[in-house]
Short mmCIF file of C-alpha atoms in Angstrom, two decimals:
data_model
loop_
_atom_site.label_atom_id
_atom_site.label_comp_id
_atom_site.label_asym_id
_atom_site.label_seq_id
_atom_site.Cartn_x
_atom_site.Cartn_y
_atom_site.Cartn_z
CA MET E 1070 214.16 463.19 263.31
CA ALA E 1071 216.39 466.55 263.23
CA THR E 1072 220.25 466.06 264.00
CA LYS E 1073 222.50 468.04 265.95
CA SER E 1074 224.35 470.96 264.35
CA SER E 1075 227.69 469.47 265.57
CA ASP E 1076 226.65 465.97 263.97
CA THR E 1077 225.73 467.63 260.91
CA LYS E 1078 229.32 469.43 260.60
CA LYS E 1079 230.96 465.96 261.21
CA THR E 1080 228.75 464.36 258.63
CA THR E 1081 228.92 466.92 256.12
CA SER E 1082 232.87 466.98 256.59
CA LYS E 1083 233.20 463.47 256.17
CA THR E 1084 230.81 463.09 253.38
CA ALA E 1085 232.38 465.75 251.38
CA LYS E 1086 235.87 464.18 252.02
CA SER E 1087 234.46 460.90 250.81
CA ALA E 1088 232.68 462.16 247.66
CA THR E 1089 236.21 463.37 245.87
CA THR E 1090 239.92 461.95 246.23
CA LYS E 1091 241.00 465.49 245.19
CA LYS E 1092 241.65 467.94 248.28
CA THR E 1093 239.77 471.09 246.94
CA SER E 1094 237.78 473.72 247.98
CA THR E 1095 233.95 474.06 247.18
CA ALA E 1096 234.83 477.20 245.11
CA LYS E 1097 237.56 475.01 243.10
CA THR E 1098 235.00 472.40 242.67
CA THR E 1099 232.59 474.59 241.10
CA LYS E 1100 235.51 475.94 238.70
CA LYS E 1101 236.04 472.37 237.55
CA VAL E 1102 232.35 471.78 236.79
CA THR E 1103 232.45 474.96 234.58
CA GLU E 1104 235.46 474.22 232.84
CA LYS E 1105 235.70 470.44 232.41
CA ASN E 1106 232.22 468.96 232.63
CA GLN E 1107 229.92 471.72 230.86
CA PRO E 1108 228.69 469.23 228.40
CA VAL E 1109 226.47 467.55 230.98
CA ALA E 1110 224.61 470.81 231.47
CA VAL E 1111 224.44 471.94 228.04
CA LYS E 1112 220.83 472.88 226.76
CA VAL E 1113 219.42 471.27 224.03
CA GLU E 1114 217.62 473.42 221.65
CA GLY E 1115 214.56 472.52 220.32
CA LYS E 1116 213.89 469.86 222.88
CA LYS E 1117 211.56 470.17 225.84
CA LYS E 1118 213.25 469.47 228.87
CA ILE E 1119 211.59 467.10 231.49
CA LEU E 1120 213.17 466.25 234.91
CA PHE E 1121 212.15 462.92 236.77
CA VAL E 1122 212.35 463.31 240.60
CA ALA E 1123 212.23 459.74 242.28
CA SER E 1124 213.48 457.94 245.08
CA GLU E 1125 214.45 455.01 242.85
CA SER E 1126 215.31 453.79 239.17
CA THR E 1127 216.38 451.15 237.44
CA PRO E 1128 218.91 449.86 236.68
CA PHE E 1129 220.61 451.10 239.79
CA ILE E 1130 218.14 450.64 242.61
CA ALA E 1131 214.78 449.26 242.72
CA THR E 1132 212.45 447.91 245.31
CA GLY E 1133 209.40 447.62 243.39
CA GLY E 1134 207.39 448.99 240.28
CA LEU E 1135 208.35 452.63 240.62
CA ALA E 1136 211.80 451.89 239.59
CA GLU E 1137 211.01 450.11 236.37
CA VAL E 1138 208.68 453.16 235.49
CA ILE E 1139 211.21 455.72 235.76
CA GLY E 1140 214.07 453.58 234.08
CA SER E 1141 211.70 452.65 231.23
CA LEU E 1142 209.74 455.53 230.88
CA SER E 1143 212.64 458.36 230.68
CA LYS E 1144 214.18 455.74 228.01
CA ALA E 1145 211.32 455.61 225.94
CA LEU E 1146 210.94 459.50 226.07
CA ALA E 1147 214.29 459.88 225.25
CA ALA E 1148 214.18 457.53 222.34
CA THR E 1149 211.55 459.87 220.56
CA GLY E 1150 214.01 462.44 220.04
CA ASN E 1151 211.79 464.98 221.24
CA TYR E 1152 212.76 465.50 224.43
CA ASP E 1153 215.87 466.31 226.92
CA VAL E 1154 215.22 463.79 229.45
CA ARG E 1155 217.07 463.67 233.23
CA VAL E 1156 216.65 461.52 236.09
CA ILE E 1157 217.36 462.46 239.72
CA ILE E 1158 217.59 460.06 242.59
CA PRO E 1159 219.46 459.47 245.79
CA LEU E 1160 222.79 458.13 245.74
CA TYR E 1161 222.04 455.00 248.03
CA SER E 1162 225.01 452.94 249.49
CA ASP E 1163 223.36 449.70 247.69
CA ILE E 1164 223.85 450.88 244.26
CA LYS E 1165 226.20 448.50 242.71
CA ARG E 1166 229.73 449.41 242.49
CA GLU E 1167 229.77 448.32 238.69
CA TYR E 1168 227.73 451.59 238.11
CA ARG E 1169 229.38 453.38 240.85
CA GLU E 1170 232.61 453.55 239.48
CA LYS E 1171 231.31 454.77 236.16
CA PHE E 1172 229.57 457.71 237.83
CA ASN E 1173 230.92 460.97 236.88
CA TYR E 1174 231.51 463.48 239.70
CA ILE E 1175 230.25 467.07 239.02
CA GLY E 1176 230.85 469.02 242.21
CA ASN E 1177 229.43 469.72 245.57
CA PHE E 1178 227.67 472.46 247.30
CA TYR E 1179 225.52 473.06 250.64
CA VAL E 1180 221.79 472.73 250.75
CA HIS E 1181 220.12 475.19 253.32
CA LEU E 1182 216.99 473.32 254.99
CA ALA E 1183 215.59 475.19 258.15
CA TRP E 1184 218.41 474.99 260.60
CA ARG E 1185 220.46 472.62 258.58
CA ASN E 1186 223.38 473.19 256.60
CA GLN E 1187 224.18 470.09 254.59
CA TYR E 1188 226.42 468.79 252.02
CA CYS E 1189 225.46 467.74 248.78
CA GLY E 1190 227.73 466.29 246.25
CA ILE E 1191 226.52 465.57 242.51
CA PHE E 1192 227.17 462.76 240.13
CA SER E 1193 226.29 461.92 237.00
CA TYR E 1194 226.01 459.07 234.36
CA GLU E 1195 224.46 458.82 230.80
CA GLN E 1196 222.65 455.62 229.50
CA ASP E 1197 220.14 455.13 226.64
CA GLY E 1198 220.09 458.99 225.93
CA VAL E 1199 219.11 459.57 229.72
CA ILE E 1200 221.31 461.44 232.03
CA PHE E 1201 220.97 460.27 235.48
CA TYR E 1202 221.99 462.57 238.37
CA PHE E 1203 222.82 461.39 242.04
CA ILE E 1204 222.45 463.14 245.14
CA ASP E 1205 225.25 462.40 247.61
CA ASN E 1206 225.10 462.55 251.34
CA GLU E 1207 226.40 459.75 253.36
CA PHE E 1208 224.64 460.95 256.62
CA TYR E 1209 220.97 460.55 254.90
CA PHE E 1210 222.01 457.64 252.33
CA LYS E 1211 224.70 455.35 253.28
CA ARG E 1212 222.44 453.02 254.59
CA PRO E 1213 220.90 449.37 253.51
CA GLY E 1214 217.94 449.85 251.59
CA CYS E 1215 215.80 453.12 250.53
CA TYR E 1216 213.24 453.14 252.99
CA GLY E 1217 212.21 452.39 256.35
CA TYR E 1218 214.04 454.84 258.69
CA TYR E 1219 212.93 456.90 261.50
CA ASP E 1220 214.05 460.34 259.55
CA ASP E 1221 212.69 459.25 256.27
CA GLY E 1222 210.79 462.73 256.28
CA GLU E 1223 214.23 464.42 256.82
CA ARG E 1224 216.08 462.54 253.92
CA PHE E 1225 213.77 462.81 251.43
CA ALA E 1226 213.13 466.78 252.64
CA PHE E 1227 216.92 467.26 252.04
CA PHE E 1228 216.69 465.29 248.70
CA SER E 1229 213.76 467.32 247.30
CA ARG E 1230 215.51 470.62 248.31
CA SER E 1231 218.44 469.18 246.69
CA VAL E 1232 216.67 469.19 243.31
CA LEU E 1233 215.94 472.40 242.94
CA GLU E 1234 219.28 473.84 244.17
CA VAL E 1235 221.05 471.75 241.75
CA MET E 1236 219.42 473.31 238.88
CA PRO E 1237 221.40 476.15 238.59
CA PHE E 1238 224.37 474.27 239.17
CA ILE E 1239 224.11 472.26 236.43
CA ASN E 1240 222.56 474.90 234.30
CA PHE E 1241 219.05 472.85 233.67
CA TYR E 1242 215.75 474.18 234.34
CA PRO E 1243 213.13 471.67 232.93
CA ASP E 1244 210.03 472.65 231.22
CA VAL E 1245 208.41 470.00 233.31
CA MET E 1246 209.29 468.47 236.28
CA HIS E 1247 207.86 464.97 237.02
CA CYS E 1248 207.81 464.06 240.75
CA HIS E 1249 206.86 460.55 241.89
CA ASP E 1250 205.19 459.44 245.08
CA TRP E 1251 205.44 461.16 248.41
CA GLN E 1252 209.22 460.91 248.58
CA ALA E 1253 209.44 463.52 245.74
CA ALA E 1254 206.32 465.44 246.86
CA LEU E 1255 208.21 467.99 248.70
CA ALA E 1256 210.15 468.81 245.50
CA ALA E 1257 207.16 469.97 243.68
CA ILE E 1258 205.78 471.78 246.81
CA TYR E 1259 208.93 473.71 247.58
CA LEU E 1260 208.73 474.78 243.61
CA LYS E 1261 205.45 476.47 244.25
CA THR E 1262 206.23 478.10 247.44
CA ASN E 1263 209.86 478.69 248.54
CA TYR E 1264 211.32 478.90 244.83
CA CYS E 1265 208.04 480.50 243.03
CA PHE E 1266 209.66 483.96 243.62
CA ARG E 1267 212.93 483.24 241.78
CA PRO E 1268 212.46 484.08 238.09
CA GLU E 1269 214.20 481.04 236.61
CA TYR E 1270 211.87 478.86 238.46
CA GLN E 1271 208.88 480.72 237.45
CA PHE E 1272 207.93 478.91 234.33
CA ILE E 1273 208.78 475.23 235.50
CA ARG E 1274 205.52 472.96 235.37
CA ALA E 1275 205.09 470.49 237.93
CA LEU E 1276 203.50 467.03 237.46
CA PHE E 1277 203.00 464.59 240.14
CA THR E 1278 202.39 460.76 239.75
CA ILE E 1279 200.77 458.27 242.42
CA HIS E 1280 201.93 455.25 242.34
CA ASN E 1281 200.27 454.15 245.76
CA ILE E 1282 198.33 456.54 247.41
CA GLU E 1283 198.42 454.11 250.43
CA TYR E 1284 201.67 455.83 251.24
CA GLN E 1285 201.15 459.63 251.87
CA GLY E 1286 204.16 460.90 253.71
CA GLN E 1287 201.95 461.95 256.82
CA TYR E 1288 203.76 463.60 260.00
CA SER E 1289 202.88 465.50 263.18
CA LEU E 1290 202.36 469.35 262.35
CA ASP E 1291 204.71 470.52 265.18
CA LEU E 1292 207.55 469.34 262.25
CA LEU E 1293 206.50 471.94 259.81
CA CYS E 1294 209.20 474.39 260.44
CA ASP E 1295 211.91 472.60 262.02
CA LEU E 1296 212.00 469.48 259.53
CA PHE E 1297 210.28 470.60 256.44
CA ASP E 1298 211.08 473.97 256.38
CA ILE E 1299 207.71 475.35 255.19
CA TYR E 1300 206.15 478.30 257.15
CA GLY E 1301 203.41 480.63 257.77
CA SER E 1302 200.99 481.11 254.71
CA TYR E 1303 201.76 478.01 253.18
CA GLN E 1304 201.00 475.48 256.30
CA HIS E 1305 197.74 474.99 254.10
CA LEU E 1306 198.89 473.51 251.58
CA VAL E 1307 200.19 470.50 253.38
CA GLU E 1308 197.80 470.50 256.55
CA TYR E 1309 195.46 467.73 256.24
CA ASN E 1310 193.22 466.11 259.21
CA SER E 1311 195.41 467.88 261.89
CA ALA E 1312 198.64 466.70 260.24
CA ILE E 1313 201.35 467.00 257.47
CA ASN E 1314 200.38 465.11 254.38
CA LEU E 1315 203.10 465.46 251.60
CA MET E 1316 201.00 463.91 249.13
CA LYS E 1317 198.04 466.00 249.56
CA GLY E 1318 200.43 469.13 249.20
CA ALA E 1319 201.67 468.09 245.97
CA ILE E 1320 198.32 467.15 244.69
CA GLU E 1321 197.52 471.01 245.61
CA CYS E 1322 200.47 472.54 244.24
CA CYS E 1323 201.08 470.63 241.06
CA GLU E 1324 199.73 471.80 237.41
CA ARG E 1325 198.85 468.02 236.84
CA PHE E 1326 198.69 464.99 239.05
CA SER E 1327 198.41 461.53 237.54
CA THR E 1328 198.08 457.82 238.42
CA VAL E 1329 199.46 454.76 236.69
CA SER E 1330 196.16 453.56 235.14
CA PRO E 1331 192.81 455.47 234.15
CA ARG E 1332 190.70 453.05 236.44
CA TYR E 1333 192.55 453.75 239.12
CA ALA E 1334 192.30 457.57 238.43
CA GLU E 1335 188.69 456.86 239.14
CA GLU E 1336 188.85 454.74 241.92
CA ILE E 1337 190.97 457.28 244.25
CA LYS E 1338 187.95 459.54 243.92
CA ASP E 1339 186.13 456.87 246.33
CA ALA E 1340 186.94 456.50 250.08
CA TYR E 1341 187.35 452.72 249.50
CA TYR E 1342 190.25 453.35 247.51
CA ALA E 1343 192.06 456.35 248.84
CA HIS E 1344 193.04 455.94 252.14
CA GLY E 1345 191.42 459.44 253.39
CA LEU E 1346 192.42 461.54 250.39
CA ASP E 1347 189.28 461.31 248.44
CA ARG E 1348 187.91 464.58 249.08
CA ILE E 1349 191.30 466.49 247.97
CA VAL E 1350 191.42 463.99 244.84
CA ARG E 1351 187.86 465.00 243.82
CA ASN E 1352 188.55 468.64 244.72
CA ASN E 1353 191.19 468.44 242.19
CA ALA E 1354 189.86 466.07 239.64
CA PHE E 1355 189.93 468.88 237.06
CA LYS E 1356 193.58 468.25 236.80
CA LEU E 1357 193.90 464.50 237.23
CA ARG E 1358 194.78 461.80 234.54
CA GLY E 1359 195.26 458.30 234.53
CA ILE E 1360 197.98 456.49 232.29
CA LEU E 1361 198.68 452.99 232.28
CA ASN E 1362 202.09 451.91 232.78
CA GLY E 1363 203.99 449.95 230.42
CA ILE E 1364 206.98 447.34 230.90
CA ASP E 1365 210.32 446.54 229.29
CA VAL E 1366 209.38 444.42 226.55
CA ASP E 1367 212.75 443.77 225.48
CA GLY E 1368 213.89 442.61 229.08
CA TYR E 1369 210.43 440.35 229.07
CA ASN E 1370 211.11 438.40 226.01
CA CYS E 1371 210.42 435.08 225.98
CA ALA E 1372 212.23 434.47 222.59
CA THR E 1373 215.83 436.18 224.26
CA ASP E 1374 215.41 435.59 228.07
CA SER E 1375 218.63 433.76 229.47
CA HIS E 1376 216.52 432.64 232.68
CA LEU E 1377 214.40 430.29 230.89
CA TYR E 1378 214.93 426.54 230.32
CA ALA E 1379 214.10 427.04 226.87
CA ASN E 1380 213.13 430.09 224.68
CA PHE E 1381 210.24 430.28 222.37
CA THR E 1382 207.76 432.81 220.42
CA PRO E 1383 204.34 433.74 220.12
CA ASP E 1384 204.25 431.95 216.92
CA ASP E 1385 205.89 428.82 218.33
CA PHE E 1386 204.90 427.81 221.85
CA SER E 1387 206.39 424.26 221.62
CA ASN E 1388 209.41 425.02 223.83
CA LYS E 1389 207.08 426.39 226.57
CA ALA E 1390 206.52 422.47 227.40
CA LEU E 1391 210.35 422.28 228.26
CA CYS E 1392 209.83 425.38 230.51
CA LYS E 1393 206.96 423.82 232.40
CA LYS E 1394 208.74 420.42 232.77
CA GLY E 1395 211.97 422.32 234.07
CA LEU E 1396 209.81 424.28 236.45
CA GLN E 1397 208.13 421.39 237.73
CA ARG E 1398 211.40 419.21 238.25
CA LEU E 1399 212.90 422.40 239.78
CA LEU E 1400 210.31 422.82 242.57
CA GLY E 1401 209.95 418.73 243.19
CA LEU E 1402 206.23 418.70 241.56
CA PRO E 1403 205.01 415.73 239.61
CA GLN E 1404 206.00 416.35 235.92
CA LYS E 1405 202.46 416.19 234.29
CA PRO E 1406 202.48 418.16 231.19
CA ASP E 1407 198.36 418.05 230.97
CA THR E 1408 198.12 419.13 234.40
CA PRO E 1409 197.79 423.12 234.36
CA ILE E 1410 200.05 425.15 236.76
CA ILE E 1411 198.43 428.14 238.52
CA SER E 1412 200.99 430.45 239.78
CA MET E 1413 201.25 433.59 241.80
CA VAL E 1414 204.20 435.78 241.93
CA SER E 1415 203.32 438.59 244.91
CA ARG E 1416 204.00 439.89 248.15
CA LEU E 1417 202.20 438.18 250.27
CA VAL E 1418 199.75 440.85 252.11
CA SER E 1419 196.34 441.16 252.35
CA HIS E 1420 195.49 443.66 249.64
CA LYS E 1421 196.94 441.42 247.00
CA GLY E 1422 193.90 439.11 247.35
CA LEU E 1423 195.58 436.55 249.66
CA ASP E 1424 192.84 436.05 251.92
CA LEU E 1425 190.62 435.15 248.84
CA VAL E 1426 193.42 432.45 247.98
CA THR E 1427 193.65 431.16 251.38
CA ASN E 1428 189.57 430.96 251.63
CA ILE E 1429 189.40 428.40 248.60
CA ILE E 1430 193.03 426.84 248.07
CA GLU E 1431 192.46 423.60 249.65
CA GLU E 1432 189.14 423.26 247.78
CA LEU E 1433 190.82 424.31 244.54
CA LEU E 1434 193.71 421.20 245.24
CA GLN E 1435 191.19 418.86 244.94
CA ASP E 1436 191.08 419.61 241.11
CA ASP E 1437 193.69 418.15 238.74
CA VAL E 1438 196.01 421.56 238.99
CA GLN E 1439 199.26 422.30 240.55
CA VAL E 1440 199.82 425.73 242.23
CA VAL E 1441 203.18 427.81 242.76
CA ILE E 1442 203.65 430.76 244.99
CA LEU E 1443 206.60 432.92 244.94
CA GLY E 1444 207.09 435.95 247.20
CA THR E 1445 207.45 437.02 251.05
CA GLY E 1446 205.16 439.33 252.84
CA ASP E 1447 203.06 438.89 256.40
CA ALA E 1448 204.16 435.97 258.51
CA HIS E 1449 200.53 435.05 258.80
CA PHE E 1450 200.49 433.93 254.80
CA GLU E 1451 203.90 432.96 254.87
CA GLY E 1452 203.14 430.51 257.32
CA PHE E 1453 199.91 429.36 255.72
CA PHE E 1454 201.61 428.78 252.50
CA ARG E 1455 204.62 426.87 253.92
CA ASN E 1456 202.12 424.43 256.01
CA LEU E 1457 199.95 423.89 252.98
CA ALA E 1458 202.90 422.98 250.85
CA ASN E 1459 203.92 420.42 253.53
CA ARG E 1460 200.65 418.79 253.37
CA TYR E 1461 200.13 418.59 249.58
CA PRO E 1462 203.79 418.42 248.50
CA GLU E 1463 202.55 416.99 244.95
CA LYS E 1464 200.13 419.69 244.33
CA LEU E 1465 201.68 422.81 245.74
CA SER E 1466 205.09 424.67 245.70
CA ALA E 1467 205.66 427.49 248.28
CA ASN E 1468 208.44 429.65 247.89
CA ILE E 1469 208.87 432.35 250.07
CA VAL E 1470 211.85 434.32 248.83
CA PHE E 1471 212.36 436.99 246.71
CA ASN E 1472 214.05 435.50 243.55
CA SER E 1473 214.00 437.13 240.14
CA ASP E 1474 215.42 434.13 238.40
CA LEU E 1475 212.88 431.92 239.73
CA SER E 1476 210.09 434.19 238.94
CA ARG E 1477 211.10 434.37 235.14
CA LYS E 1478 210.82 430.53 235.18
CA ILE E 1479 207.43 430.62 236.93
CA TYR E 1480 206.30 433.17 234.42
CA SER E 1481 207.53 430.91 231.31
CA GLY E 1482 206.70 427.45 232.97
CA SER E 1483 202.96 428.40 234.14
CA ASP E 1484 199.95 427.99 232.44
CA ILE E 1485 197.88 430.29 234.43
CA PHE E 1486 198.35 433.30 236.57
CA LEU E 1487 196.54 434.48 239.32
CA MET E 1488 196.42 438.11 240.64
CA PRO E 1489 193.33 438.35 242.47
CA SER E 1490 194.22 442.09 244.14
CA LYS E 1491 191.98 443.94 246.11
CA SER E 1492 193.38 447.38 244.74
CA GLU E 1493 195.86 447.49 242.33
CA PRO E 1494 196.98 450.99 240.76
CA CYS E 1495 198.78 449.59 237.92
CA GLY E 1496 200.35 445.76 238.31
CA LEU E 1497 203.05 444.55 236.27
CA SER E 1498 203.10 441.02 236.78
CA GLN E 1499 200.01 440.32 234.73
CA MET E 1500 201.56 442.06 231.78
CA ILE E 1501 204.90 439.96 232.36
CA ALA E 1502 202.65 437.00 232.48
CA CYS E 1503 201.02 437.87 229.11
CA ARG E 1504 204.58 438.08 227.57
CA TYR E 1505 205.34 434.71 228.36
CA GLY E 1506 202.21 433.28 226.89
CA THR E 1507 200.90 432.46 230.53
CA VAL E 1508 197.18 433.58 230.70
CA PRO E 1509 196.22 435.96 233.70
CA ILE E 1510 193.01 435.69 236.06
CA VAL E 1511 192.52 439.00 237.48
CA ARG E 1512 190.01 441.02 239.52
CA GLU E 1513 188.64 443.75 237.70
CA THR E 1514 190.55 446.66 239.53
CA GLY E 1515 192.93 449.36 238.84
CA GLY E 1516 195.42 448.76 236.11
CA LEU E 1517 194.15 445.10 236.07
CA TYR E 1518 190.97 446.32 234.67
CA ASP E 1519 192.86 448.05 232.21
CA SER E 1520 195.49 445.55 230.85
CA ILE E 1521 193.51 442.60 231.03
CA LYS E 1522 190.18 441.87 228.82
CA PRO E 1523 187.89 438.95 229.13
CA LEU E 1524 188.96 436.07 226.60
CA GLU E 1525 190.80 438.70 224.76
CA ASN E 1526 194.05 438.27 226.57
CA GLY E 1527 192.86 436.75 230.13
CA TYR E 1528 190.19 435.92 232.46
CA THR E 1529 188.43 438.53 234.88
CA PHE E 1530 186.16 438.59 237.86
CA THR E 1531 184.33 441.54 239.41
CA ASN E 1532 183.30 440.95 243.02
CA TYR E 1533 185.93 440.64 245.91
CA ASN E 1534 184.50 437.35 246.54
CA ALA E 1535 186.54 433.73 247.00
CA HIS E 1536 183.89 431.60 245.08
CA ASP E 1537 183.63 434.34 242.40
CA MET E 1538 187.36 433.60 241.88
CA LEU E 1539 187.30 430.13 241.99
CA TYR E 1540 184.58 429.86 239.38
CA VAL E 1541 186.61 431.90 236.77
CA ILE E 1542 189.67 429.65 238.05
CA ARG E 1543 187.86 426.60 237.17
CA GLU E 1544 186.39 428.06 234.09
CA ALA E 1545 189.94 428.56 232.63
CA VAL E 1546 191.11 425.25 233.70
CA SER E 1547 188.55 423.70 231.51
CA ALA E 1548 189.21 425.95 228.75
CA TYR E 1549 193.10 424.73 229.18
CA LYS E 1550 191.77 421.11 228.03
CA ASN E 1551 191.14 422.84 224.84
CA LYS E 1552 194.48 422.99 223.47
CA GLU E 1553 193.73 424.71 220.15
CA GLU E 1554 191.63 427.27 221.52
CA TRP E 1555 194.11 427.83 224.59
CA ALA E 1556 197.06 428.33 222.36
CA LYS E 1557 194.82 431.30 220.54
CA LEU E 1558 194.06 432.82 223.74
CA MET E 1559 197.96 432.42 224.89
CA TYR E 1560 199.13 433.88 221.52
CA ARG E 1561 196.70 436.77 221.97
CA ALA E 1562 198.13 437.45 225.57
CA ALA E 1563 201.51 437.21 224.37
CA THR E 1564 201.11 439.69 221.60
CA THR E 1565 199.17 442.44 223.77
CA ASP E 1566 201.16 445.71 223.34
CA PHE E 1567 202.50 446.45 226.64
CA SER E 1568 205.50 448.36 225.44
CA TRP E 1569 206.33 451.68 226.85
CA GLY E 1570 206.04 453.25 223.45
CA HIS E 1571 202.15 454.16 223.98
CA SER E 1572 202.44 455.06 227.34
CA ALA E 1573 204.86 457.48 226.50
CA LYS E 1574 202.95 459.11 223.72
CA GLU E 1575 200.12 459.56 226.39
CA TYR E 1576 202.57 461.50 228.89
CA GLU E 1577 204.02 463.23 225.74
CA ALA E 1578 200.33 464.71 225.51
CA LEU E 1579 200.18 465.38 228.85
CA TYR E 1580 203.56 467.48 229.23
CA LEU E 1581 202.42 469.50 225.94
CA ASP E 1582 198.99 470.23 227.47
CA MET E 1583 200.86 471.62 230.68
CA LEU E 1584 203.04 473.74 228.65
CA LYS E 1585 200.19 475.33 226.70
#
């Protein structure tokens, strides 16, 4: 994972050159920051300062729900007027040019990490009252995508170290540094170890949010010093089961840690859900909180969404029939207005409950229903649904792609949305489905349990059992035939408050509790 010093010198030199078109020394660059770009670093009097540290954020780069949380929560907190909110993420090459061209170059410096001395460029951009910072290093981040590289540990160690080093550079020391998932775990660990003796860092509180406990940042112990720059008396913080576990280290170091739903906060105390970290979670349960995520209710709005075949509102669902007809036509399904469409928009992996679906789907297809699948994932599930679509072309449409436009059309044109996850830290799809008047059926786990209530805004089942799920699906299909009652259920689903406003208030309370 480590790079040779000669390679590092070449890389940092190349990166520094590409970061700015002007040939200026680091000293001159720093002077430029002080004189020209000082407003970026001005402290806002009377406001609490929050710094989000994450590996992705909308609208710049997104691979999943984490990015939506960062983009939406920071915006919601800034809108309260009580916080000076900043976000810091890596400057990936996949960030679209339309944004990159608007970024403001602040300056650069070098980050020391173990034996490395790596270039770090800083760019900024303000949107919706939030200042976003981007850490530039072409050696680490000029690659397709965000994750999945052999040196991810080194990449995000550099990123986390850069977060601490950038604070004096931009003159912004947050009251709360809010770190997300294992890629940002080292920022919290460094804050409470390598930087804890520096006066300006001593009053920064750290909050660590677990979006999915399955991914913990685990590495061999022999990389501790050379790769992560952690030594001696601090080893015990990150050591777990004879290996490095960065998530464990962040849990130990932070004043508080949280999950993205209250139910999931309880579940990860159990070995069934915790992927080996249950003992650490239980030991630190006194500082654990669960806060349900929200969604961008402006972006997911059936009245204004331009992706839909026709817009509608919770007060008038009549145009939803046009969305259904358009979806059936697009996917080559018979246009039957009274046949319910059951849809899934999901990664095709086992923990999403796909084994339950494959167990009973042929039995379900004997009923008067149509099934629509959208997503990619394990080859086994992709092949299964493709084969099934060939055998039942008038009953099932399998779309093994990632297509955000089609997902909106499916959400709006379906009648029932199926989400039978084995585990689900929060889940966004069930909330999005509700926004389009599509009634969700979910298993009672994690955020699904917290967001969907039986007959209030959807259907639920408890046991991880295929025929328990089938029973509830058929119950919903039967209820669908009663148009008057079904319309009432659609209305309750579509008007459920999944906005970030409620979640932001809970985070506000947590921040203030940390700052007591």
